[in-house]
Amino acid sequence: MLKAFYVNDEELWCADSAEEAAADYLEETGEPCEDGYPRELTNEELDAEQPEFDENECQTGGKTSVREMLAEMTAPGFLAGPP
């Protein structure tokens, strides 16, 4: 089951483990995670309301949560970032 991890102060990645999140982030960006990252999200962070975006990264006016976004993921990788 995929979990959500902060890989820096703003970006979320999903992976099976913190080690996998760090490796995927390094492979994708060429940069290692900052000190103290990756950090798995808490239940509160997973359930907090977030603005919803469409496939073009435009706000839809709806709300979602990281938990809902995570449930739609089928493979490890980028989950969400700053607008």
PDB file of N, CA and C in Angstrom:
ATOM      1  N   MET A   1       0.843  -1.177   0.000  1.00  0.00           N
ATOM      2  CA  MET A   1       0.000   0.000   0.000  1.00  0.00           C
ATOM      3  C   MET A   1       0.886   1.238   0.000  1.00  0.00           C
ATOM      4  N   LEU A   2       0.619   2.157  -0.928  1.00  0.00           N
ATOM      5  CA  LEU A   2       1.404   3.369  -1.033  1.00  0.00           C
ATOM      6  C   LEU A   2       1.118   4.312   0.136  1.00  0.00           C
ATOM      7  N   LYS A   3       2.166   5.010   0.558  1.00  0.00           N
ATOM      8  CA  LYS A   3       2.079   5.994   1.629  1.00  0.00           C
ATOM      9  C   LYS A   3       2.534   7.333   1.067  1.00  0.00           C
ATOM     10  N   ALA A   4       2.175   8.416   1.732  1.00  0.00           N
ATOM     11  CA  ALA A   4       2.565   9.754   1.287  1.00  0.00           C
ATOM     12  C   ALA A   4       3.718  10.266   2.142  1.00  0.00           C
ATOM     13  N   PHE A   5       4.691  10.880   1.463  1.00  0.00           N
ATOM     14  CA  PHE A   5       5.881  11.406   2.127  1.00  0.00           C
ATOM     15  C   PHE A   5       6.189  12.806   1.618  1.00  0.00           C
ATOM     16  N   TYR A   6       6.529  13.719   2.552  1.00  0.00           N
ATOM     17  CA  TYR A   6       7.133  14.979   2.150  1.00  0.00           C
ATOM     18  C   TYR A   6       8.572  14.650   1.788  1.00  0.00           C
ATOM     19  N   VAL A   7       9.042  15.120   0.623  1.00  0.00           N
ATOM     20  CA  VAL A   7      10.444  14.933   0.247  1.00  0.00           C
ATOM     21  C   VAL A   7      11.227  16.231   0.423  1.00  0.00           C
ATOM     22  N   ASN A   8      10.511  17.306   0.673  1.00  0.00           N
ATOM     23  CA  ASN A   8      11.076  18.604   1.041  1.00  0.00           C
ATOM     24  C   ASN A   8       9.935  19.391   1.692  1.00  0.00           C
ATOM     25  N   ASP A   9      10.095  20.685   1.832  1.00  0.00           N
ATOM     26  CA  ASP A   9       9.067  21.485   2.528  1.00  0.00           C
ATOM     27  C   ASP A   9       7.743  21.580   1.777  1.00  0.00           C
ATOM     28  N   GLU A  10       7.727  21.295   0.466  1.00  0.00           N
ATOM     29  CA  GLU A  10       6.528  21.542  -0.326  1.00  0.00           C
ATOM     30  C   GLU A  10       6.029  20.366  -1.152  1.00  0.00           C
ATOM     31  N   GLU A  11       6.891  19.427  -1.513  1.00  0.00           N
ATOM     32  CA  GLU A  11       6.504  18.366  -2.436  1.00  0.00           C
ATOM     33  C   GLU A  11       6.161  17.061  -1.730  1.00  0.00           C
ATOM     34  N   LEU A  12       5.109  16.430  -2.233  1.00  0.00           N
ATOM     35  CA  LEU A  12       4.688  15.124  -1.726  1.00  0.00           C
ATOM     36  C   LEU A  12       4.940  14.058  -2.780  1.00  0.00           C
ATOM     37  N   TRP A  13       5.449  12.933  -2.343  1.00  0.00           N
ATOM     38  CA  TRP A  13       5.652  11.772  -3.201  1.00  0.00           C
ATOM     39  C   TRP A  13       4.984  10.594  -2.542  1.00  0.00           C
ATOM     40  N   CYS A  14       4.560   9.635  -3.335  1.00  0.00           N
ATOM     41  CA  CYS A  14       4.003   8.416  -2.766  1.00  0.00           C
ATOM     42  C   CYS A  14       4.949   7.264  -3.079  1.00  0.00           C
ATOM     43  N   ALA A  15       5.047   6.367  -2.117  1.00  0.00           N
ATOM     44  CA  ALA A  15       5.936   5.223  -2.231  1.00  0.00           C
ATOM     45  C   ALA A  15       5.546   4.215  -1.162  1.00  0.00           C
ATOM     46  N   ASP A  16       6.139   3.030  -1.260  1.00  0.00           N
ATOM     47  CA  ASP A  16       5.888   2.001  -0.253  1.00  0.00           C
ATOM     48  C   ASP A  16       6.670   2.244   1.029  1.00  0.00           C
ATOM     49  N   SER A  17       7.782   3.001   0.929  1.00  0.00           N
ATOM     50  CA  SER A  17       8.626   3.262   2.102  1.00  0.00           C
ATOM     51  C   SER A  17       9.344   4.591   1.925  1.00  0.00           C
ATOM     52  N   ALA A  18       9.902   5.095   3.015  1.00  0.00           N
ATOM     53  CA  ALA A  18      10.664   6.338   2.956  1.00  0.00           C
ATOM     54  C   ALA A  18      11.889   6.166   2.063  1.00  0.00           C
ATOM     55  N   GLU A  19      12.517   5.006   2.114  1.00  0.00           N
ATOM     56  CA  GLU A  19      13.698   4.741   1.292  1.00  0.00           C
ATOM     57  C   GLU A  19      13.345   4.788  -0.192  1.00  0.00           C
ATOM     58  N   GLU A  20      12.196   4.205  -0.540  1.00  0.00           N
ATOM     59  CA  GLU A  20      11.751   4.225  -1.929  1.00  0.00           C
ATOM     60  C   GLU A  20      11.418   5.657  -2.369  1.00  0.00           C
ATOM     61  N   ALA A  21      10.777   6.428  -1.508  1.00  0.00           N
ATOM     62  CA  ALA A  21      10.457   7.822  -1.836  1.00  0.00           C
ATOM     63  C   ALA A  21      11.737   8.607  -2.095  1.00  0.00           C
ATOM     64  N   ALA A  22      12.742   8.431  -1.239  1.00  0.00           N
ATOM     65  CA  ALA A  22      14.013   9.139  -1.403  1.00  0.00           C
ATOM     66  C   ALA A  22      14.700   8.730  -2.702  1.00  0.00           C
ATOM     67  N   ALA A  23      14.715   7.440  -3.002  1.00  0.00           N
ATOM     68  CA  ALA A  23      15.357   6.950  -4.228  1.00  0.00           C
ATOM     69  C   ALA A  23      14.628   7.455  -5.468  1.00  0.00           C
ATOM     70  N   ASP A  24      13.299   7.417  -5.466  1.00  0.00           N
ATOM     71  CA  ASP A  24      12.514   7.897  -6.609  1.00  0.00           C
ATOM     72  C   ASP A  24      12.723   9.393  -6.818  1.00  0.00           C
ATOM     73  N   TYR A  25      12.735  10.154  -5.730  1.00  0.00           N
ATOM     74  CA  TYR A  25      12.939  11.596  -5.824  1.00  0.00           C
ATOM     75  C   TYR A  25      14.313  11.893  -6.408  1.00  0.00           C
ATOM     76  N   LEU A  26      15.337  11.207  -5.929  1.00  0.00           N
ATOM     77  CA  LEU A  26      16.697  11.393  -6.438  1.00  0.00           C
ATOM     78  C   LEU A  26      16.769  11.051  -7.921  1.00  0.00           C
ATOM     79  N   GLU A  27      16.171   9.944  -8.307  1.00  0.00           N
ATOM     80  CA  GLU A  27      16.185   9.529  -9.716  1.00  0.00           C
ATOM     81  C   GLU A  27      15.464  10.540 -10.601  1.00  0.00           C
ATOM     82  N   GLU A  28      14.340  11.037 -10.144  1.00  0.00           N
ATOM     83  CA  GLU A  28      13.522  11.954 -10.947  1.00  0.00           C
ATOM     84  C   GLU A  28      14.121  13.357 -11.030  1.00  0.00           C
ATOM     85  N   THR A  29      14.665  13.869  -9.928  1.00  0.00           N
ATOM     86  CA  THR A  29      15.113  15.264  -9.878  1.00  0.00           C
ATOM     87  C   THR A  29      16.626  15.431  -9.953  1.00  0.00           C
ATOM     88  N   GLY A  30      17.357  14.366  -9.637  1.00  0.00           N
ATOM     89  CA  GLY A  30      18.812  14.475  -9.581  1.00  0.00           C
ATOM     90  C   GLY A  30      19.306  15.091  -8.292  1.00  0.00           C
ATOM     91  N   GLU A  31      18.386  15.368  -7.383  1.00  0.00           N
ATOM     92  CA  GLU A  31      18.713  15.981  -6.092  1.00  0.00           C
ATOM     93  C   GLU A  31      18.320  15.051  -4.961  1.00  0.00           C
ATOM     94  N   PRO A  32      19.160  14.928  -3.935  1.00  0.00           N
ATOM     95  CA  PRO A  32      18.750  14.133  -2.774  1.00  0.00           C
ATOM     96  C   PRO A  32      17.737  14.905  -1.941  1.00  0.00           C
ATOM     97  N   CYS A  33      16.981  14.193  -1.128  1.00  0.00           N
ATOM     98  CA  CYS A  33      16.057  14.844  -0.193  1.00  0.00           C
ATOM     99  C   CYS A  33      16.861  15.686   0.789  1.00  0.00           C
ATOM    100  N   GLU A  34      16.247  16.766   1.256  1.00  0.00           N
ATOM    101  CA  GLU A  34      16.870  17.614   2.261  1.00  0.00           C
ATOM    102  C   GLU A  34      16.964  16.859   3.585  1.00  0.00           C
ATOM    103  N   ASP A  35      17.810  17.340   4.484  1.00  0.00           N
ATOM    104  CA  ASP A  35      17.927  16.730   5.816  1.00  0.00           C
ATOM    105  C   ASP A  35      16.559  16.680   6.482  1.00  0.00           C
ATOM    106  N   GLY A  36      16.250  15.563   7.109  1.00  0.00           N
ATOM    107  CA  GLY A  36      14.982  15.383   7.795  1.00  0.00           C
ATOM    108  C   GLY A  36      13.878  14.846   6.900  1.00  0.00           C
ATOM    109  N   TYR A  37      14.167  14.633   5.634  1.00  0.00           N
ATOM    110  CA  TYR A  37      13.196  14.126   4.675  1.00  0.00           C
ATOM    111  C   TYR A  37      13.733  12.853   4.033  1.00  0.00           C
ATOM    112  N   PRO A  38      12.877  11.996   3.533  1.00  0.00           N
ATOM    113  CA  PRO A  38      11.425  12.077   3.486  1.00  0.00           C
ATOM    114  C   PRO A  38      10.805  11.866   4.863  1.00  0.00           C
ATOM    115  N   ARG A  39       9.621  12.441   5.008  1.00  0.00           N
ATOM    116  CA  ARG A  39       8.862  12.331   6.250  1.00  0.00           C
ATOM    117  C   ARG A  39       7.447  11.896   5.895  1.00  0.00           C
ATOM    118  N   GLU A  40       7.009  10.794   6.502  1.00  0.00           N
ATOM    119  CA  GLU A  40       5.659  10.291   6.245  1.00  0.00           C
ATOM    120  C   GLU A  40       4.626  11.230   6.855  1.00  0.00           C
ATOM    121  N   LEU A  41       3.538  11.454   6.130  1.00  0.00           N
ATOM    122  CA  LEU A  41       2.480  12.321   6.618  1.00  0.00           C
ATOM    123  C   LEU A  41       1.731  11.664   7.770  1.00  0.00           C
ATOM    124  N   THR A  42       1.270  12.486   8.698  1.00  0.00           N
ATOM    125  CA  THR A  42       0.451  12.016   9.806  1.00  0.00           C
ATOM    126  C   THR A  42      -0.983  11.847   9.318  1.00  0.00           C
ATOM    127  N   ASN A  43      -1.820  11.198  10.108  1.00  0.00           N
ATOM    128  CA  ASN A  43      -3.243  11.062   9.756  1.00  0.00           C
ATOM    129  C   ASN A  43      -3.901  12.429   9.586  1.00  0.00           C
ATOM    130  N   GLU A  44      -3.554  13.385  10.438  1.00  0.00           N
ATOM    131  CA  GLU A  44      -4.116  14.735  10.321  1.00  0.00           C
ATOM    132  C   GLU A  44      -3.741  15.366   8.984  1.00  0.00           C
ATOM    133  N   GLU A  45      -2.479  15.223   8.587  1.00  0.00           N
ATOM    134  CA  GLU A  45      -2.028  15.787   7.318  1.00  0.00           C
ATOM    135  C   GLU A  45      -2.698  15.085   6.134  1.00  0.00           C
ATOM    136  N   LEU A  46      -2.883  13.775   6.248  1.00  0.00           N
ATOM    137  CA  LEU A  46      -3.535  13.018   5.179  1.00  0.00           C
ATOM    138  C   LEU A  46      -4.982  13.450   4.977  1.00  0.00           C
ATOM    139  N   ASP A  47      -5.665  13.826   6.047  1.00  0.00           N
ATOM    140  CA  ASP A  47      -7.087  14.142   5.990  1.00  0.00           C
ATOM    141  C   ASP A  47      -7.402  15.629   5.850  1.00  0.00           C
ATOM    142  N   ALA A  48      -6.410  16.497   5.954  1.00  0.00           N
ATOM    143  CA  ALA A  48      -6.639  17.943   5.842  1.00  0.00           C
ATOM    144  C   ALA A  48      -7.142  18.289   4.444  1.00  0.00           C
ATOM    145  N   GLU A  49      -8.125  19.174   4.375  1.00  0.00           N
ATOM    146  CA  GLU A  49      -8.663  19.600   3.079  1.00  0.00           C
ATOM    147  C   GLU A  49      -7.616  20.369   2.299  1.00  0.00           C
ATOM    148  N   GLN A  50      -7.563  20.086   1.005  1.00  0.00           N
ATOM    149  CA  GLN A  50      -6.648  20.731   0.070  1.00  0.00           C
ATOM    150  C   GLN A  50      -7.462  21.209  -1.126  1.00  0.00           C
ATOM    151  N   PRO A  51      -7.022  22.268  -1.801  1.00  0.00           N
ATOM    152  CA  PRO A  51      -7.699  22.654  -3.041  1.00  0.00           C
ATOM    153  C   PRO A  51      -7.521  21.543  -4.079  1.00  0.00           C
ATOM    154  N   GLU A  52      -8.540  21.335  -4.884  1.00  0.00           N
ATOM    155  CA  GLU A  52      -8.489  20.307  -5.918  1.00  0.00           C
ATOM    156  C   GLU A  52      -8.040  20.938  -7.237  1.00  0.00           C
ATOM    157  N   PHE A  53      -7.187  20.214  -7.979  1.00  0.00           N
ATOM    158  CA  PHE A  53      -6.682  20.678  -9.267  1.00  0.00           C
ATOM    159  C   PHE A  53      -7.036  19.667 -10.338  1.00  0.00           C
ATOM    160  N   ASP A  54      -7.229  20.149 -11.565  1.00  0.00           N
ATOM    161  CA  ASP A  54      -7.492  19.232 -12.675  1.00  0.00           C
ATOM    162  C   ASP A  54      -6.176  18.799 -13.315  1.00  0.00           C
ATOM    163  N   GLU A  55      -6.256  18.044 -14.413  1.00  0.00           N
ATOM    164  CA  GLU A  55      -5.055  17.525 -15.062  1.00  0.00           C
ATOM    165  C   GLU A  55      -4.179  18.620 -15.655  1.00  0.00           C
ATOM    166  N   ASN A  56      -4.707  19.836 -15.820  1.00  0.00           N
ATOM    167  CA  ASN A  56      -3.936  20.977 -16.318  1.00  0.00           C
ATOM    168  C   ASN A  56      -3.410  21.855 -15.195  1.00  0.00           C
ATOM    169  N   GLU A  57      -3.506  21.355 -13.960  1.00  0.00           N
ATOM    170  CA  GLU A  57      -3.051  22.040 -12.758  1.00  0.00           C
ATOM    171  C   GLU A  57      -3.818  23.334 -12.490  1.00  0.00           C
ATOM    172  N   CYS A  58      -5.077  23.380 -12.933  1.00  0.00           N
ATOM    173  CA  CYS A  58      -5.959  24.514 -12.655  1.00  0.00           C
ATOM    174  C   CYS A  58      -6.892  24.137 -11.507  1.00  0.00           C
ATOM    175  N   GLN A  59      -7.096  25.058 -10.576  1.00  0.00           N
ATOM    176  CA  GLN A  59      -8.003  24.783  -9.466  1.00  0.00           C
ATOM    177  C   GLN A  59      -9.412  24.569  -9.991  1.00  0.00           C
ATOM    178  N   THR A  60     -10.081  23.551  -9.436  1.00  0.00           N
ATOM    179  CA  THR A  60     -11.442  23.225  -9.857  1.00  0.00           C
ATOM    180  C   THR A  60     -12.491  23.921  -8.997  1.00  0.00           C
ATOM    181  N   GLY A  61     -12.085  24.440  -7.853  1.00  0.00           N
ATOM    182  CA  GLY A  61     -13.031  25.024  -6.907  1.00  0.00           C
ATOM    183  C   GLY A  61     -13.480  24.002  -5.869  1.00  0.00           C
ATOM    184  N   GLY A  62     -13.148  22.722  -6.101  1.00  0.00           N
ATOM    185  CA  GLY A  62     -13.482  21.665  -5.162  1.00  0.00           C
ATOM    186  C   GLY A  62     -12.386  21.461  -4.128  1.00  0.00           C
ATOM    187  N   LYS A  63     -12.658  20.588  -3.214  1.00  0.00           N
ATOM    188  CA  LYS A  63     -11.700  20.244  -2.162  1.00  0.00           C
ATOM    189  C   LYS A  63     -11.412  18.750  -2.222  1.00  0.00           C
ATOM    190  N   THR A  64     -10.237  18.379  -1.773  1.00  0.00           N
ATOM    191  CA  THR A  64      -9.831  16.981  -1.682  1.00  0.00           C
ATOM    192  C   THR A  64      -8.916  16.853  -0.480  1.00  0.00           C
ATOM    193  N   SER A  65      -8.337  15.700  -0.289  1.00  0.00           N
ATOM    194  CA  SER A  65      -7.351  15.488   0.765  1.00  0.00           C
ATOM    195  C   SER A  65      -6.210  14.671   0.174  1.00  0.00           C
ATOM    196  N   VAL A  66      -5.090  14.668   0.844  1.00  0.00           N
ATOM    197  CA  VAL A  66      -3.969  13.858   0.393  1.00  0.00           C
ATOM    198  C   VAL A  66      -4.370  12.384   0.409  1.00  0.00           C
ATOM    199  N   ARG A  67      -5.149  11.986   1.399  1.00  0.00           N
ATOM    200  CA  ARG A  67      -5.594  10.592   1.467  1.00  0.00           C
ATOM    201  C   ARG A  67      -6.394  10.215   0.208  1.00  0.00           C
ATOM    202  N   GLU A  68      -7.263  11.124  -0.254  1.00  0.00           N
ATOM    203  CA  GLU A  68      -8.046  10.862  -1.466  1.00  0.00           C
ATOM    204  C   GLU A  68      -7.147  10.812  -2.702  1.00  0.00           C
ATOM    205  N   MET A  69      -6.173  11.722  -2.776  1.00  0.00           N
ATOM    206  CA  MET A  69      -5.243  11.708  -3.909  1.00  0.00           C
ATOM    207  C   MET A  69      -4.426  10.425  -3.903  1.00  0.00           C
ATOM    208  N   LEU A  70      -3.986  10.020  -2.719  1.00  0.00           N
ATOM    209  CA  LEU A  70      -3.171   8.810  -2.577  1.00  0.00           C
ATOM    210  C   LEU A  70      -3.947   7.570  -3.020  1.00  0.00           C
ATOM    211  N   ALA A  71      -5.238   7.526  -2.718  1.00  0.00           N
ATOM    212  CA  ALA A  71      -6.070   6.382  -3.085  1.00  0.00           C
ATOM    213  C   ALA A  71      -6.169   6.209  -4.604  1.00  0.00           C
ATOM    214  N   GLU A  72      -5.975   7.292  -5.349  1.00  0.00           N
ATOM    215  CA  GLU A  72      -6.050   7.230  -6.806  1.00  0.00           C
ATOM    216  C   GLU A  72      -4.730   6.828  -7.455  1.00  0.00           C
ATOM    217  N   MET A  73      -3.648   6.828  -6.699  1.00  0.00           N
ATOM    218  CA  MET A  73      -2.329   6.513  -7.247  1.00  0.00           C
ATOM    219  C   MET A  73      -2.182   5.010  -7.445  1.00  0.00           C
ATOM    220  N   THR A  74      -1.588   4.621  -8.547  1.00  0.00           N
ATOM    221  CA  THR A  74      -1.365   3.218  -8.847  1.00  0.00           C
ATOM    222  C   THR A  74       0.097   2.836  -8.839  1.00  0.00           C
ATOM    223  N   ALA A  75       0.989   3.848  -8.790  1.00  0.00           N
ATOM    224  CA  ALA A  75       2.419   3.584  -8.796  1.00  0.00           C
ATOM    225  C   ALA A  75       3.134   4.671  -7.990  1.00  0.00           C
ATOM    226  N   PRO A  76       4.302   4.360  -7.454  1.00  0.00           N
ATOM    227  CA  PRO A  76       5.070   5.362  -6.706  1.00  0.00           C
ATOM    228  C   PRO A  76       5.442   6.539  -7.608  1.00  0.00           C
ATOM    229  N   GLY A  77       5.624   7.706  -6.992  1.00  0.00           N
ATOM    230  CA  GLY A  77       6.060   8.887  -7.724  1.00  0.00           C
ATOM    231  C   GLY A  77       5.487  10.162  -7.156  1.00  0.00           C
ATOM    232  N   PHE A  78       5.578  11.220  -7.948  1.00  0.00           N
ATOM    233  CA  PHE A  78       5.108  12.556  -7.532  1.00  0.00           C
ATOM    234  C   PHE A  78       3.619  12.492  -7.207  1.00  0.00           C
ATOM    235  N   LEU A  79       3.249  13.121  -6.113  1.00  0.00           N
ATOM    236  CA  LEU A  79       1.852  13.140  -5.675  1.00  0.00           C
ATOM    237  C   LEU A  79       1.277  14.549  -5.741  1.00  0.00           C
ATOM    238  N   ALA A  80       1.966  15.517  -5.174  1.00  0.00           N
ATOM    239  CA  ALA A  80       1.455  16.889  -5.159  1.00  0.00           C
ATOM    240  C   ALA A  80       2.587  17.841  -4.817  1.00  0.00           C
ATOM    241  N   GLY A  81       2.405  19.076  -5.210  1.00  0.00           N
ATOM    242  CA  GLY A  81       3.412  20.089  -4.920  1.00  0.00           C
ATOM    243  C   GLY A  81       2.770  21.451  -4.844  1.00  0.00           C
ATOM    244  N   PRO A  82       3.609  22.456  -4.758  1.00  0.00           N
ATOM    245  CA  PRO A  82       3.064  23.805  -4.650  1.00  0.00           C
ATOM    246  C   PRO A  82       2.327  24.198  -5.929  1.00  0.00           C
ATOM    247  N   PRO A  83       1.260  24.970  -5.793  1.00  0.00           N
ATOM    248  CA  PRO A  83       0.502  25.416  -6.984  1.00  0.00           C
ATOM    249  C   PRO A  83       1.309  26.374  -7.840  1.00  0.00           C
TER     250      PRO A  83
END
